[in-house]
Short mmCIF file of C-alpha atoms in Angstrom, two decimals:
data_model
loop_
_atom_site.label_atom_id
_atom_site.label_comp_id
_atom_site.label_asym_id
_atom_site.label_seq_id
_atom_site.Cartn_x
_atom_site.Cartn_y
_atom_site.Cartn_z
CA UNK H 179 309.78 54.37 -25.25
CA UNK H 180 307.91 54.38 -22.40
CA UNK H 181 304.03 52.86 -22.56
CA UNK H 182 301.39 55.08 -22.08
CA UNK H 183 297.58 53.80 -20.60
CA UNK H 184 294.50 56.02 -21.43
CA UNK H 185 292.41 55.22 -17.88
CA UNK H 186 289.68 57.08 -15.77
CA UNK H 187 289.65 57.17 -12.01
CA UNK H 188 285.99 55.85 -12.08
CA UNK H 189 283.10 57.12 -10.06
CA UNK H 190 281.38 58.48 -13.17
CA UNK H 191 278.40 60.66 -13.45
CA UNK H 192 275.83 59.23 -13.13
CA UNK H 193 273.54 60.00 -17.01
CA UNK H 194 270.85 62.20 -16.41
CA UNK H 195 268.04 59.72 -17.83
CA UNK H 196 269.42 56.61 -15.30
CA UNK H 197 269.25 59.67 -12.67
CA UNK H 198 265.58 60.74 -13.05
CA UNK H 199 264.71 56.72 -13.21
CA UNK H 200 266.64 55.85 -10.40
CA UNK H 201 265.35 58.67 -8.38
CA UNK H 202 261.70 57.60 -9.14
CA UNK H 203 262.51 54.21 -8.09
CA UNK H 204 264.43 54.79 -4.98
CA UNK H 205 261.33 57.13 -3.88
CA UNK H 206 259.01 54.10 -3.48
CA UNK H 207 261.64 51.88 -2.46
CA UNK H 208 262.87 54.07 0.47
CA UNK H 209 262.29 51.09 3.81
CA UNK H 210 264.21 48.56 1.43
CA UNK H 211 267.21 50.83 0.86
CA UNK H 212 267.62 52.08 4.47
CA UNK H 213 268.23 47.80 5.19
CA UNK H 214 270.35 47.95 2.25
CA UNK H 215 268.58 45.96 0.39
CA UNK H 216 267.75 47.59 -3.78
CA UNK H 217 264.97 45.96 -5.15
CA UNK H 218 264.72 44.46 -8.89
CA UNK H 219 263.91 47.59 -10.96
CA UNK H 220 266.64 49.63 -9.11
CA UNK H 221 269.22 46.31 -10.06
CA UNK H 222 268.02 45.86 -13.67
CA UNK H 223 268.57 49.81 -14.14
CA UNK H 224 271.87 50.02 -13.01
CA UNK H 225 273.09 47.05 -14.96
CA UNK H 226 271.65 48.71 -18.06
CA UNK H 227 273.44 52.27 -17.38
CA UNK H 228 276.52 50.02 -16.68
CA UNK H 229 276.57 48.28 -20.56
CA UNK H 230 276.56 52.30 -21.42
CA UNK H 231 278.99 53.46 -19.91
CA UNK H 232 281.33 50.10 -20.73
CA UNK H 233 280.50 50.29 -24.12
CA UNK H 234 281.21 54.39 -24.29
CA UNK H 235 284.88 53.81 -22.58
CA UNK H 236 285.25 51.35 -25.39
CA UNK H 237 284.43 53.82 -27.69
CA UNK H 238 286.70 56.23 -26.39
CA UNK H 239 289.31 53.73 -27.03
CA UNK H 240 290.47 53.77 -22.86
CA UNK H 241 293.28 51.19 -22.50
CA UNK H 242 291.38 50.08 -18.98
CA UNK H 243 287.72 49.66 -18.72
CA UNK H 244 286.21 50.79 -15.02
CA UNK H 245 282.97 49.71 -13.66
CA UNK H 246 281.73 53.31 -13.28
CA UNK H 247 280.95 53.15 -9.40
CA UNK H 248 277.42 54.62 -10.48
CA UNK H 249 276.16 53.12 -7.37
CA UNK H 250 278.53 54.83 -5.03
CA UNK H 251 276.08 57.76 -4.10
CA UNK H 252 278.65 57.95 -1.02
CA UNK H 253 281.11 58.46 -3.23
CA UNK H 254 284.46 56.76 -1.58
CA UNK H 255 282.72 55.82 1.24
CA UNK H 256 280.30 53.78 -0.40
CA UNK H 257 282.16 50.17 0.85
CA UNK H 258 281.48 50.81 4.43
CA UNK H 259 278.16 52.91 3.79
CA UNK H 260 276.29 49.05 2.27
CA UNK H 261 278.06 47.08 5.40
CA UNK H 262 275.62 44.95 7.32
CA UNK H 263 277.52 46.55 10.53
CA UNK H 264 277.94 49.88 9.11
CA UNK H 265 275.43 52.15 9.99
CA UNK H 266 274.78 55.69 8.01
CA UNK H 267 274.12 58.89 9.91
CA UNK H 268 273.41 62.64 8.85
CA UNK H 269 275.10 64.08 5.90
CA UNK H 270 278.83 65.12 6.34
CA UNK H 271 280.19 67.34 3.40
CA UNK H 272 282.63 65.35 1.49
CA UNK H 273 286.92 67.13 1.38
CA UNK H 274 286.05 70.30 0.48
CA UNK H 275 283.41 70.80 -1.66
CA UNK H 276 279.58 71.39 -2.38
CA UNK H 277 279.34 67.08 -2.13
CA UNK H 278 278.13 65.15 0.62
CA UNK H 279 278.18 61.46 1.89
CA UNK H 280 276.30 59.32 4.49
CA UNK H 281 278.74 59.26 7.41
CA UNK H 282 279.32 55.54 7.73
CA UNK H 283 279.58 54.56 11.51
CA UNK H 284 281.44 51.35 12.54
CA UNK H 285 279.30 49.40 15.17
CA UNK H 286 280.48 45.88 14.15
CA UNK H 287 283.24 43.50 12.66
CA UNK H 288 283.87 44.22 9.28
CA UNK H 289 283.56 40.85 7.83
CA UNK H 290 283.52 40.58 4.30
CA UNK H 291 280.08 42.46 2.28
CA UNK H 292 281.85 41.58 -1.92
CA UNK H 293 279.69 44.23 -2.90
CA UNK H 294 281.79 45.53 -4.98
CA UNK H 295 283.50 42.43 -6.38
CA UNK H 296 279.69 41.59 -7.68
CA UNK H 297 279.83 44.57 -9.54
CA UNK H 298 282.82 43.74 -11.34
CA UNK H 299 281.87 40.43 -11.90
CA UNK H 300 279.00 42.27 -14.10
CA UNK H 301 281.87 44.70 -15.72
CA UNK H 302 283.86 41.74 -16.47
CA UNK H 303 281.20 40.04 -18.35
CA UNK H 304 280.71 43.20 -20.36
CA UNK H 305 284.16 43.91 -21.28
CA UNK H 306 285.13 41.04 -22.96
CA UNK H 307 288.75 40.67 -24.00
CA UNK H 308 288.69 44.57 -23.01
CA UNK H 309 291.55 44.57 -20.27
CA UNK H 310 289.42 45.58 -16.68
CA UNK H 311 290.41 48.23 -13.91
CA UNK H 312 289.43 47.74 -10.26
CA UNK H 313 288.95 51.20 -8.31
CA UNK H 314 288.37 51.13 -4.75
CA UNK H 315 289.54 53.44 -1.79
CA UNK H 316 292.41 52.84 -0.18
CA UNK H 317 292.38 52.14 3.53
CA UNK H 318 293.59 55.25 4.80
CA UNK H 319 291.14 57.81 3.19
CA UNK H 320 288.56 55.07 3.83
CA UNK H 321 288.79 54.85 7.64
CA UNK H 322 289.46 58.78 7.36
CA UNK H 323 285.80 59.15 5.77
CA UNK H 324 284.12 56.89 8.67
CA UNK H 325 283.95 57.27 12.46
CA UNK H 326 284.56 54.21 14.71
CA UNK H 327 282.57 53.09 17.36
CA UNK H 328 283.80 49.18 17.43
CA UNK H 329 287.47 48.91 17.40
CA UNK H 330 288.22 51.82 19.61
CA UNK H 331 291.46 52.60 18.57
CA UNK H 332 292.98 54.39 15.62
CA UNK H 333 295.74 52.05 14.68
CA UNK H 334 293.63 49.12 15.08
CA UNK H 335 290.66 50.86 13.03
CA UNK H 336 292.49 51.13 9.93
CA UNK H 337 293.96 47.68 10.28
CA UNK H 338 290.71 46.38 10.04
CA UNK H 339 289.40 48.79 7.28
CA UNK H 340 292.42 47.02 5.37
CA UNK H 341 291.60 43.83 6.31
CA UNK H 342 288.41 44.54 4.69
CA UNK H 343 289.51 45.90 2.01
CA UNK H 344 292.11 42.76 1.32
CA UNK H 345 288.67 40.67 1.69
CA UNK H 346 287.02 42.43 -1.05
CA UNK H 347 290.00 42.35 -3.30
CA UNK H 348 290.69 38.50 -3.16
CA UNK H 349 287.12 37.83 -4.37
CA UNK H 350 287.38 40.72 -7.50
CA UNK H 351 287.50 38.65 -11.09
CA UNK H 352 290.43 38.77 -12.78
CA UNK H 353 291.95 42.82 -13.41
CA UNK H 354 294.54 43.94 -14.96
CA UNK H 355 295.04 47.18 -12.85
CA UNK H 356 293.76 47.91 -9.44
CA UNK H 357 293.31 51.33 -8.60
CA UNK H 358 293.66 52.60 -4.92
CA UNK H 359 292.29 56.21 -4.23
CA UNK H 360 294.05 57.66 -1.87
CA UNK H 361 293.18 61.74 -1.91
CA UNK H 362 292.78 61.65 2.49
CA UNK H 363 296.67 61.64 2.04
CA UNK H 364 296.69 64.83 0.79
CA UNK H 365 294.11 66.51 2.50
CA UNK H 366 293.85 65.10 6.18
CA UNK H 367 298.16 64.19 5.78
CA UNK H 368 298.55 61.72 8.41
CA UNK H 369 300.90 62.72 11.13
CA UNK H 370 304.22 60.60 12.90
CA UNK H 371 303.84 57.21 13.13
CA UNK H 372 300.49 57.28 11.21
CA UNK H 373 301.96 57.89 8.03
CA UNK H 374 304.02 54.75 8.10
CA UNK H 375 300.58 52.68 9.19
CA UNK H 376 299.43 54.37 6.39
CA UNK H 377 301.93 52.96 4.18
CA UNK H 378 301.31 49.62 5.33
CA UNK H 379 298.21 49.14 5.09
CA UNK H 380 298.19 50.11 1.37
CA UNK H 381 300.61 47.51 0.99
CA UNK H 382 298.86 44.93 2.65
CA UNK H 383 296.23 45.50 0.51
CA UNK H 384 297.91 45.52 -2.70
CA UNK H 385 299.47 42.47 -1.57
CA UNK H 386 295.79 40.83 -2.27
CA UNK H 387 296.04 40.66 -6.00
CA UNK H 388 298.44 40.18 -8.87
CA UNK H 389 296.92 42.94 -10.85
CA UNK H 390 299.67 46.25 -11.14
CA UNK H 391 298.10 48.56 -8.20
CA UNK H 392 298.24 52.33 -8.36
CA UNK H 393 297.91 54.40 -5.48
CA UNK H 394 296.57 57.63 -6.45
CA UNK H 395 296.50 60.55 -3.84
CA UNK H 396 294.53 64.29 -5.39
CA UNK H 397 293.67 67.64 -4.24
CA UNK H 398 297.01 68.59 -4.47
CA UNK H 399 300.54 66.84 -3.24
CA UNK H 400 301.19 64.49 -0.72
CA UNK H 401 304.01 66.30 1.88
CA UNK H 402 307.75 65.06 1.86
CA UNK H 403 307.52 62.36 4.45
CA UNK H 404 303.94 60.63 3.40
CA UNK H 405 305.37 60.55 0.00
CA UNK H 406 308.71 58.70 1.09
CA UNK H 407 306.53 56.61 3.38
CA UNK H 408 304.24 55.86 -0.02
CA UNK H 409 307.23 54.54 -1.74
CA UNK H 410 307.89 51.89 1.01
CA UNK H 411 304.69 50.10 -0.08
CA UNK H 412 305.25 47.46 -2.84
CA UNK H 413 303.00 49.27 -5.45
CA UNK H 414 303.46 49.47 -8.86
CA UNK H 415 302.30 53.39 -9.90
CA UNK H 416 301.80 56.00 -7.69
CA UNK H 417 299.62 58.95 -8.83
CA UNK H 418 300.38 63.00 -8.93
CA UNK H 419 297.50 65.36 -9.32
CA UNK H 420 298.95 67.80 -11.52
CA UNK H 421 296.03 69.96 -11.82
CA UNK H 422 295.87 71.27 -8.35
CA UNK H 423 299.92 71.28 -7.26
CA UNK H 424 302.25 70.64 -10.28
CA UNK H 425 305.41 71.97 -8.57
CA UNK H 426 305.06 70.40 -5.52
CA UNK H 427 304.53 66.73 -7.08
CA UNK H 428 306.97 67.55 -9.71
CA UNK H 429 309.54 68.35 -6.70
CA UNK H 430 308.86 64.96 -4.58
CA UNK H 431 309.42 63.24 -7.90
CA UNK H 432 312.89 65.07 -8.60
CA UNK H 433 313.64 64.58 -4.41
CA UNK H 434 312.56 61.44 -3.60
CA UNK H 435 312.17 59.52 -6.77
CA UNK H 436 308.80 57.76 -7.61
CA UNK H 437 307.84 54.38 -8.97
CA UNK H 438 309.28 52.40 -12.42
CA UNK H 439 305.44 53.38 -13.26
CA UNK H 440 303.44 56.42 -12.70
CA UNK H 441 300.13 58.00 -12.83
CA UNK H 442 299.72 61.62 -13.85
CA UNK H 443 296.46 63.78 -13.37
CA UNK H 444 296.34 65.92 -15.87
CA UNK H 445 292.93 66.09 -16.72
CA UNK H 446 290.43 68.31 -15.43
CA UNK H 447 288.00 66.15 -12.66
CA UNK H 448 286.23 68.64 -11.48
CA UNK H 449 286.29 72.14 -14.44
CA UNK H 450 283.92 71.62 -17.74
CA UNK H 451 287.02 72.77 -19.57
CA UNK H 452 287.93 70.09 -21.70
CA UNK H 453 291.41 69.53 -22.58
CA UNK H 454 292.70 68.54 -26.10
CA UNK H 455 294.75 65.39 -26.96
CA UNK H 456 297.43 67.57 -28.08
CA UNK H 457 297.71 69.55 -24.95
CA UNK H 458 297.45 65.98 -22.65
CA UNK H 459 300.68 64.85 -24.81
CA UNK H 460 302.33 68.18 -24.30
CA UNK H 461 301.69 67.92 -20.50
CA UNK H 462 303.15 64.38 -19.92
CA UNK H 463 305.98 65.18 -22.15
CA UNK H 464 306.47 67.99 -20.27
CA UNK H 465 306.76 66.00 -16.77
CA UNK H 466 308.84 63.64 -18.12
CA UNK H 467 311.50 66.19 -19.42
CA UNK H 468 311.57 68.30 -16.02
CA UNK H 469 311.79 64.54 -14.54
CA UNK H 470 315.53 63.59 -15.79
CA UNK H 471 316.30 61.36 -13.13
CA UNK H 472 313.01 59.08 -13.61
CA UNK H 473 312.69 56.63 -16.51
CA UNK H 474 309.31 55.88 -16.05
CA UNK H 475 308.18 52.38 -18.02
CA UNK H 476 304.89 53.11 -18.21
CA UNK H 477 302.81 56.23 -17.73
CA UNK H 478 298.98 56.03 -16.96
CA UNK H 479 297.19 59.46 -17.99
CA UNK H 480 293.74 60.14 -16.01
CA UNK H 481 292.04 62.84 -14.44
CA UNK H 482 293.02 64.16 -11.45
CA UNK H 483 290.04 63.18 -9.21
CA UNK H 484 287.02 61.50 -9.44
CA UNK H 485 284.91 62.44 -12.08
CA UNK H 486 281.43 62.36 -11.03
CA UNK H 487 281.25 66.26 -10.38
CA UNK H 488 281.21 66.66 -14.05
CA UNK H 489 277.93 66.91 -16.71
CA UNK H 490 277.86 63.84 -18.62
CA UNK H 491 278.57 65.31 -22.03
CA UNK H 492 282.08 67.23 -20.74
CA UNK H 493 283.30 64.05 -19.15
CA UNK H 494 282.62 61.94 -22.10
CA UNK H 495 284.68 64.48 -24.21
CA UNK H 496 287.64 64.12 -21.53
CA UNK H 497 286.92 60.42 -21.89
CA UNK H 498 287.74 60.39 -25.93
CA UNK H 499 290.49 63.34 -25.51
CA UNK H 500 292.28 60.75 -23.14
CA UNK H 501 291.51 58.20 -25.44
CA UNK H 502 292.73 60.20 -28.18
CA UNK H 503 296.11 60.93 -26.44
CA UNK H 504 297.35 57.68 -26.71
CA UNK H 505 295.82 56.78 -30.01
CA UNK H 506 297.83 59.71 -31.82
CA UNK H 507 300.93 58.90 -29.92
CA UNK H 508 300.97 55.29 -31.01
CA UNK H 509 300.29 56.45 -34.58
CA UNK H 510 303.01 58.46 -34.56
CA UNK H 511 305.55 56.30 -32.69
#
């Protein structure tokens, strides 16, 4: 039977108590963050909203415990946005949607920052024996979200954005899953010869750890030829947002195959609506009977984007339906 993961794509909202105290703190800390540089009080409160929302996956009984990414006001861009040679510019509206990011502008080598491995260090030390999930962009929507003015080229550009990225991956704590979000693949599709750059540098970077990777690509379905190009990378999952395009991702998986492992969105990201545990079982079911020629080993079930468009109450009742999924399907198994 094949074994199914109750996971989050990460990048949770942010609680609205942590977002009024933050706010006030960030206000008379203003010069500091421009030079990157959060004081104390803006530390100490993030580390405390990070124990809650640890401790509520837990309760939700998620098979992979995520750091949140409450810091990532940039959303995915958030890396390169905290780079000593990255410097932020006006607001640039983030895919298509009412969100915005900093628009991170590369003036300098992207050496290594392990901003984000410190973070997990913190999750790790929370989570116990809980098994941990990495989530990071992957290169390609991350040098998609930033404009170069260093490397000069495109190739070269998101070489080094992987390069960075394989930095910050060799100095995460142990994981047991590291997830690579990939939705630029979908909605800026890389053209000839791009899509195969693509494809490698997702590889190189899950190349950097021993932890399974999943590549996870939303706001709809990747097209024919970045898919096949997707499958050349050695990664162990790769993700369908079944929200937004189920026959489309349902056909590149009948045409083209997928991976022994596989990721399906079939929770809500960004609609209050929640889904029940019973309907999440019915959907995977559902993909894996109109999927004959897959045997998938094991299936992760998430939502279909990031999460942190949500209210805090609806996604925590996605969190414990997903939870719940798997929890009633091992009890009946």
């Amino acid at each position: 039977m094949t074994e199914r993961i109750a996971t989050t794509t990460g990048l949770f909202p942010l609680p609205d108590h942590a977002k009024s105290t933050l706010s006030d703190l960030k206000g008379h800390q203003k010069d500091d963050l421009i030079s990157g540089d959060e004081g104390d009080d803006i530390v100490e409160e993030y580390d405390r909203v990070r124990a809650e929302v640890v401790e509520r996956q837990r309760a939700a009984g998620l098979d992979r415990i995520v750091e949140g990414q409450l810091r990532w006001d940039d959303m995915l861009a958030h890396p390169l946005c905290v780079h000593e040679n990255v410097e932020t510019r006006g607001i640039v509206r983030y895919y298509d949607n009412n969100n915005f990011y900093r628009e991170p502008v590369v003036r300098g080598d992207l050496s290594f920052s392990g901003d984000v491995a410190s973070d997990l260090e913190k999750t790790a030390a929370l989570a116990g024996d809980e098994a941990l999930q990495a989530v990071l962009p992957g290169p390609y929507s991350l040098a998609d979200l930033a404009t170069d003015e260093h490397y000069g080229d495109e190739a070269a550009f998101l070489d080094a954005v992987a390069d960075f990225l394989v930095g910050e991956v060799e100095a995460f704590p142990e994981v047991e899953t590291l997830l690579l979000l990939e939705p630029s693949l979908v909605e800026h599709a890389p053209g000839d010869g791009t899509d195969a750059r693509a494809s490698e540098a997702i590889d190189r970077v899950a190349g950097a750890t021993d932890a399974d990777v999943i590549v996870h690509a939303f706001y709809g379905a990747l097209t024919e030829k970045v898919h096949a190009h997707l499958l050349d990378a050695d990664v162990d999952a790769v993700g369908y947002d079944f929200v937004n395009d189920h026959d489309r991702n349902l056909y590149n998986i009948n045409e083209y195959g997928t991976t022994d492992d596989v990721a399906l969105g079939f929770v809500d990201g960004q609609n209050t609506k929640v889904e029940s545990s019973d309907l999440i079982r019915e959907r995977v079911e559902w993909v894996e009977e109109s999927t004959p020629g897959a045997s998938f080993e094991r299936t992760y079930l998430l939502p279909n984007t990031e999460t942190f468009y949500l209210p805090v109450n609806r996604f925590e009742e996605k969190l414990d339906a997903l939870g719940a999924a798997v929890a009633e399907e091992e009890v009946t198994a």
